[in-house]
PDB file of C-alpha atoms in Angstrom:
ATOM      1  CA  MET R  21      84.015 218.833  89.868  1.00 40.00           C
ATOM      2  CA  SER R  22      81.254 217.525  87.650  1.00 48.00           C
ATOM      3  CA  ASP R  23      78.685 219.885  86.193  1.00 50.00           C
ATOM      4  CA  TYR R  24      76.098 217.112  85.912  1.00 49.00           C
ATOM      5  CA  ARG R  25      72.481 218.216  86.361  1.00 60.00           C
ATOM      6  CA  ARG R  26      69.384 216.055  86.760  1.00 71.00           C
ATOM      7  CA  ALA R  27      66.037 217.014  85.265  1.00 76.00           C
ATOM      8  CA  TYR R  28      63.539 217.031  88.115  1.00 78.00           C
ATOM      9  CA  VAL R  29      59.974 217.466  86.890  1.00 83.00           C
ATOM     10  CA  PRO R  30      57.395 216.931  89.657  1.00 83.00           C
ATOM     11  CA  GLY R  31      55.033 214.115  88.691  1.00 89.00           C
ATOM     12  CA  GLY R  32      56.815 213.672  85.368  1.00 93.00           C
ATOM     13  CA  SER R  33      57.526 210.660  83.215  1.00 96.00           C
ATOM     14  CA  PHE R  34      61.174 209.692  82.778  1.00 95.00           C
ATOM     15  CA  PHE R  35      63.216 207.365  80.606  1.00 96.00           C
ATOM     16  CA  PHE R  36      66.146 205.697  82.408  1.00 96.00           C
ATOM     17  CA  THR R  37      69.211 203.684  81.491  1.00 96.00           C
ATOM     18  CA  VAL R  38      70.920 201.874  84.368  1.00 96.00           C
ATOM     19  CA  VAL R  39      74.122 199.914  83.715  1.00 95.00           C
ATOM     20  CA  THR R  40      76.095 197.340  85.653  1.00 93.00           C
ATOM     21  CA  GLU R  41      79.693 198.066  86.622  1.00 89.00           C
ATOM     22  CA  ARG R  42      82.013 197.558  83.640  1.00 87.00           C
ATOM     23  CA  ARG R  43      79.010 196.132  81.817  1.00 91.00           C
ATOM     24  CA  ALA R  44      79.252 192.830  83.664  1.00 93.00           C
ATOM     25  CA  PRO R  45      76.496 190.545  82.278  1.00 95.00           C
ATOM     26  CA  ILE R  46      75.004 189.730  85.671  1.00 94.00           C
ATOM     27  CA  PHE R  47      71.403 189.687  84.442  1.00 95.00           C
ATOM     28  CA  ARG R  48      72.071 186.485  82.548  1.00 95.00           C
ATOM     29  CA  ALA R  49      71.563 184.859  85.958  1.00 94.00           C
ATOM     30  CA  GLU R  50      67.969 184.068  86.920  1.00 95.00           C
ATOM     31  CA  THR R  51      68.727 185.018  90.544  1.00 95.00           C
ATOM     32  CA  ALA R  52      69.871 188.484  89.449  1.00 95.00           C
ATOM     33  CA  ARG R  53      66.666 189.040  87.485  1.00 97.00           C
ATOM     34  CA  MET R  54      64.653 187.839  90.475  1.00 96.00           C
ATOM     35  CA  PHE R  55      66.512 190.153  92.885  1.00 96.00           C
ATOM     36  CA  LEU R  56      65.979 193.148  90.617  1.00 97.00           C
ATOM     37  CA  GLY R  57      62.256 192.410  90.413  1.00 97.00           C
ATOM     38  CA  THR R  58      62.064 192.155  94.199  1.00 97.00           C
ATOM     39  CA  ALA R  59      63.954 195.437  94.645  1.00 98.00           C
ATOM     40  CA  LEU R  60      61.615 197.195  92.191  1.00 98.00           C
ATOM     41  CA  ARG R  61      58.500 195.876  93.958  1.00 97.00           C
ATOM     42  CA  ASP R  62      59.874 196.804  97.394  1.00 98.00           C
ATOM     43  CA  CYS R  63      60.721 200.282  96.153  1.00 98.00           C
ATOM     44  CA  ARG R  64      57.224 200.784  94.754  1.00 97.00           C
ATOM     45  CA  ARG R  65      55.726 199.827  98.125  1.00 97.00           C
ATOM     46  CA  ASN R  66      57.862 202.469  99.873  1.00 94.00           C
ATOM     47  CA  TRP R  67      57.751 205.153  97.185  1.00 96.00           C
ATOM     48  CA  PRO R  68      54.967 204.531  94.657  1.00 96.00           C
ATOM     49  CA  PHE R  69      55.519 205.152  90.961  1.00 97.00           C
ATOM     50  CA  ARG R  70      54.066 203.747  87.782  1.00 97.00           C
ATOM     51  CA  LEU R  71      56.414 201.395  85.944  1.00 97.00           C
ATOM     52  CA  ASP R  72      55.347 202.113  82.365  1.00 98.00           C
ATOM     53  CA  ALA R  73      57.996 200.135  80.493  1.00 98.00           C
ATOM     54  CA  LEU R  74      61.021 197.985  81.272  1.00 98.00           C
ATOM     55  CA  VAL R  75      63.515 195.878  79.380  1.00 98.00           C
ATOM     56  CA  LEU R  76      66.287 193.960  81.061  1.00 97.00           C
ATOM     57  CA  LEU R  77      69.359 193.038  79.020  1.00 97.00           C
ATOM     58  CA  ASP R  78      72.478 191.213  80.218  1.00 97.00           C
ATOM     59  CA  GLU R  79      74.268 194.297  81.532  1.00 96.00           C
ATOM     60  CA  HIS R  80      71.790 197.162  81.509  1.00 96.00           C
ATOM     61  CA  CYS R  81      68.140 198.012  81.684  1.00 97.00           C
ATOM     62  CA  HIS R  82      65.901 200.705  80.302  1.00 97.00           C
ATOM     63  CA  ALA R  83      62.768 201.840  82.076  1.00 98.00           C
ATOM     64  CA  ILE R  84      60.053 204.451  81.882  1.00 97.00           C
ATOM     65  CA  TRP R  85      58.529 205.596  85.144  1.00 97.00           C
ATOM     66  CA  THR R  86      55.793 208.096  85.911  1.00 97.00           C
ATOM     67  CA  LEU R  87      56.046 209.644  89.363  1.00 96.00           C
ATOM     68  CA  PRO R  88      53.105 210.711  91.525  1.00 96.00           C
ATOM     69  CA  GLU R  89      51.969 214.314  91.253  1.00 95.00           C
ATOM     70  CA  GLY R  90      54.451 216.659  92.895  1.00 94.00           C
ATOM     71  CA  ASP R  91      57.095 213.953  93.366  1.00 95.00           C
ATOM     72  CA  THR R  92      60.647 214.304  91.975  1.00 93.00           C
ATOM     73  CA  ARG R  93      62.498 211.610  93.947  1.00 95.00           C
ATOM     74  CA  TYR R  94      63.518 209.168  91.223  1.00 95.00           C
ATOM     75  CA  SER R  95      67.167 209.335  92.341  1.00 95.00           C
ATOM     76  CA  ALA R  96      66.211 208.110  95.826  1.00 96.00           C
ATOM     77  CA  ARG R  97      64.234 205.295  94.246  1.00 98.00           C
ATOM     78  CA  TRP R  98      67.112 204.161  92.018  1.00 97.00           C
ATOM     79  CA  GLY R  99      69.459 204.398  94.996  1.00 95.00           C
ATOM     80  CA  PHE R 100      67.170 202.119  96.996  1.00 97.00           C
ATOM     81  CA  ILE R 101      66.791 199.632  94.128  1.00 97.00           C
ATOM     82  CA  LYS R 102      70.530 199.449  93.491  1.00 96.00           C
ATOM     83  CA  LYS R 103      71.324 199.109  97.216  1.00 94.00           C
ATOM     84  CA  GLU R 104      68.745 196.378  97.860  1.00 96.00           C
ATOM     85  CA  PHE R 105      69.726 194.484  94.724  1.00 95.00           C
ATOM     86  CA  THR R 106      73.407 194.682  95.645  1.00 93.00           C
ATOM     87  CA  LYS R 107      72.808 193.385  99.176  1.00 93.00           C
ATOM     88  CA  ALA R 108      70.796 190.413  97.903  1.00 93.00           C
ATOM     89  CA  TRP R 109      73.198 189.686  95.029  1.00 93.00           C
ATOM     90  CA  LEU R 110      76.317 189.720  97.186  1.00 90.00           C
ATOM     91  CA  ALA R 111      74.609 187.666  99.925  1.00 91.00           C
ATOM     92  CA  VAL R 112      74.409 184.728  97.493  1.00 89.00           C
ATOM     93  CA  GLU R 113      78.030 185.251  96.447  1.00 76.00           C
ATOM     94  CA  GLY R 114      77.107 187.068  93.266  1.00 69.00           C
ATOM     95  CA  HIS R 115      80.047 188.376  91.232  1.00 69.00           C
ATOM     96  CA  GLU R 116      81.165 191.989  91.552  1.00 64.00           C
ATOM     97  CA  GLN R 117      83.881 194.002  89.837  1.00 56.00           C
ATOM     98  CA  ALA R 118      87.029 194.966  91.747  1.00 56.00           C
ATOM     99  CA  CYS R 119      86.747 198.130  93.850  1.00 59.00           C
ATOM    100  CA  SER R 120      89.374 200.688  94.792  1.00 54.00           C
ATOM    101  CA  SER R 121      89.911 201.577  98.448  1.00 59.00           C
ATOM    102  CA  SER R 122      88.491 205.080  97.865  1.00 55.00           C
ATOM    103  CA  ARG R 123      85.399 203.530  96.352  1.00 56.00           C
ATOM    104  CA  LEU R 124      84.974 201.226  99.326  1.00 56.00           C
ATOM    105  CA  LYS R 125      85.325 204.247 101.657  1.00 53.00           C
ATOM    106  CA  GLN R 126      82.339 205.733  99.819  1.00 54.00           C
ATOM    107  CA  ARG R 127      80.455 202.482 100.539  1.00 57.00           C
ATOM    108  CA  ARG R 128      80.281 201.647  96.840  1.00 60.00           C
ATOM    109  CA  ARG R 129      80.458 198.126  95.498  1.00 60.00           C
ATOM    110  CA  GLY R 130      81.388 196.781  92.070  1.00 62.00           C
ATOM    111  CA  VAL R 131      77.875 195.894  90.942  1.00 85.00           C
ATOM    112  CA  TRP R 132      76.387 199.044  89.381  1.00 91.00           C
ATOM    113  CA  GLN R 133      77.820 202.036  87.584  1.00 88.00           C
ATOM    114  CA  ARG R 134      77.666 204.984  89.942  1.00 82.00           C
ATOM    115  CA  ARG R 135      75.214 207.038  87.965  1.00 86.00           C
ATOM    116  CA  PHE R 136      72.283 206.390  85.699  1.00 91.00           C
ATOM    117  CA  TRP R 137      71.037 208.251  82.680  1.00 91.00           C
ATOM    118  CA  GLU R 138      67.629 209.912  82.728  1.00 93.00           C
ATOM    119  CA  HIS R 139      65.593 211.869  80.256  1.00 92.00           C
ATOM    120  CA  ALA R 140      62.457 213.814  81.220  1.00 93.00           C
ATOM    121  CA  LEU R 141      59.845 212.918  78.620  1.00 94.00           C
ATOM    122  CA  ARG R 142      58.588 216.177  77.147  1.00 91.00           C
ATOM    123  CA  ASP R 143      55.327 215.244  75.456  1.00 93.00           C
ATOM    124  CA  GLU R 144      53.268 212.317  74.140  1.00 94.00           C
ATOM    125  CA  ASN R 145      55.448 211.894  71.039  1.00 93.00           C
ATOM    126  CA  ASP R 146      58.664 211.828  73.080  1.00 93.00           C
ATOM    127  CA  TYR R 147      57.039 209.336  75.467  1.00 95.00           C
ATOM    128  CA  ALA R 148      55.847 207.073  72.620  1.00 95.00           C
ATOM    129  CA  ARG R 149      59.231 207.004  70.874  1.00 94.00           C
ATOM    130  CA  HIS R 150      61.076 206.121  74.099  1.00 95.00           C
ATOM    131  CA  PHE R 151      58.397 203.549  74.932  1.00 96.00           C
ATOM    132  CA  ASP R 152      59.031 201.880  71.577  1.00 96.00           C
ATOM    133  CA  TYR R 153      62.808 202.220  72.022  1.00 96.00           C
ATOM    134  CA  VAL R 154      62.636 200.338  75.334  1.00 97.00           C
ATOM    135  CA  HIS R 155      60.777 197.449  73.759  1.00 97.00           C
ATOM    136  CA  TYR R 156      62.861 197.314  70.571  1.00 96.00           C
ATOM    137  CA  ASN R 157      66.175 197.317  72.464  1.00 95.00           C
ATOM    138  CA  PRO R 158      66.798 193.510  72.510  1.00 96.00           C
ATOM    139  CA  VAL R 159      66.575 193.479  68.705  1.00 94.00           C
ATOM    140  CA  LYS R 160      68.811 196.544  68.426  1.00 92.00           C
ATOM    141  CA  HIS R 161      71.500 194.773  70.468  1.00 93.00           C
ATOM    142  CA  GLY R 162      71.173 191.529  68.512  1.00 93.00           C
ATOM    143  CA  TYR R 163      69.821 189.389  71.350  1.00 96.00           C
ATOM    144  CA  VAL R 164      66.834 188.336  69.230  1.00 94.00           C
ATOM    145  CA  GLU R 165      65.470 188.931  65.746  1.00 92.00           C
ATOM    146  CA  ARG R 166      61.917 189.629  66.920  1.00 94.00           C
ATOM    147  CA  VAL R 167      60.852 191.711  69.925  1.00 96.00           C
ATOM    148  CA  GLN R 168      58.381 189.021  70.953  1.00 96.00           C
ATOM    149  CA  ASP R 169      61.239 186.534  71.486  1.00 96.00           C
ATOM    150  CA  TRP R 170      62.834 188.502  74.362  1.00 97.00           C
ATOM    151  CA  PRO R 171      61.206 187.404  77.644  1.00 97.00           C
ATOM    152  CA  TYR R 172      62.539 190.146  79.974  1.00 97.00           C
ATOM    153  CA  SER R 173      60.390 193.025  78.814  1.00 97.00           C
ATOM    154  CA  THR R 174      57.043 194.660  79.461  1.00 98.00           C
ATOM    155  CA  PHE R 175      56.388 194.179  75.730  1.00 97.00           C
ATOM    156  CA  HIS R 176      54.409 191.019  76.519  1.00 97.00           C
ATOM    157  CA  ARG R 177      52.127 192.918  78.924  1.00 97.00           C
ATOM    158  CA  TYR R 178      51.339 195.410  76.177  1.00 97.00           C
ATOM    159  CA  VAL R 179      50.650 192.693  73.609  1.00 97.00           C
ATOM    160  CA  LYS R 180      48.032 191.267  76.012  1.00 97.00           C
ATOM    161  CA  GLN R 181      46.547 194.758  76.416  1.00 97.00           C
ATOM    162  CA  GLY R 182      46.395 195.287  72.635  1.00 97.00           C
ATOM    163  CA  VAL R 183      48.940 198.130  72.581  1.00 96.00           C
ATOM    164  CA  TYR R 184      51.319 196.139  70.354  1.00 96.00           C
ATOM    165  CA  ASP R 185      50.736 193.398  67.802  1.00 94.00           C
ATOM    166  CA  THR R 186      52.729 190.249  68.549  1.00 94.00           C
ATOM    167  CA  ASP R 187      54.938 190.805  65.502  1.00 92.00           C
ATOM    168  CA  TRP R 188      55.621 194.516  66.187  1.00 95.00           C
ATOM    169  CA  GLY R 189      59.247 195.524  65.634  1.00 89.00           C
ATOM    170  CA  GLY R 190      60.118 192.631  63.366  1.00 80.00           C
ATOM    171  CA  GLY R 191      60.834 192.269  59.681  1.00 74.00           C
ATOM    172  CA  ASN R 192      60.982 195.638  57.966  1.00 78.00           C
ATOM    173  CA  PHE R 193      60.645 197.759  61.111  1.00 83.00           C
ATOM    174  CA  ASP R 194      61.770 201.324  60.427  1.00 82.00           C
ATOM    175  CA  THR R 195      64.378 202.091  63.080  1.00 82.00           C
ATOM    176  CA  SER R 196      64.837 205.612  61.714  1.00 82.00           C
ATOM    177  CA  VAL R 197      62.140 206.677  64.205  1.00 79.00           C
ATOM    178  CA  PHE R 198      64.919 206.472  66.829  1.00 84.00           C
ATOM    179  CA  ASP R 199      67.532 208.394  64.812  1.00 81.00           C
ATOM    180  CA  ASP R 200      67.255 211.672  66.700  1.00 78.00           C
ATOM    181  CA  LEU R 201      67.145 210.105  70.167  1.00 80.00           C
ATOM    182  CA  ASP R 202      70.400 210.571  72.052  1.00 67.00           C
ATOM    183  CA  THR R 203      71.152 206.836  72.112  1.00 57.00           C
ATOM    184  CA  THR R 204      74.880 207.255  72.783  1.00 54.00           C
ATOM    185  CA  ALA R 205      74.079 208.207  76.375  1.00 56.00           C
ATOM    186  CA  MET R 206      71.507 205.430  76.644  1.00 55.00           C
ATOM    187  CA  GLU R 207      73.761 202.505  75.865  1.00 60.00           C
TER     188      GLU R 207
END
């Protein structure tokens, strides 16, 4: 039996990594990106949370959420998002990975990895470094050379708000600021 433990901090801010099954690149499809956006919005209507940062890559996403005071139910939220996305995706004959009979008995489909990775953000510095990590991720993975060139990110919202300069994360950006983050679990 697994000894996996979640960090539940009421009203906390959390960094998440959510990955598709077998890293299938389903988010290359515009319909998949649209369905994920719809599932996120529907979830926020049912269970409010602040979506602080998000980046969507071909086969995974990173997000930072802040939950309402006293609330710890991020697992229920991710479960809802994954379920609603999966229903919409499969309804339009979206691709899924093969499933075992035991997996089907558990009502699991071959769209998402079973679990997700979360990290409770401890303080402002931890929050800021993960916030930057989310937005720098498309460059890290080689999708683009400049953060501003990746369209599926909240980076553009924060440029408009003056949080980031348009050219942030390019050129001689010092990635050593991420060296002590546990990125093996994030990717």
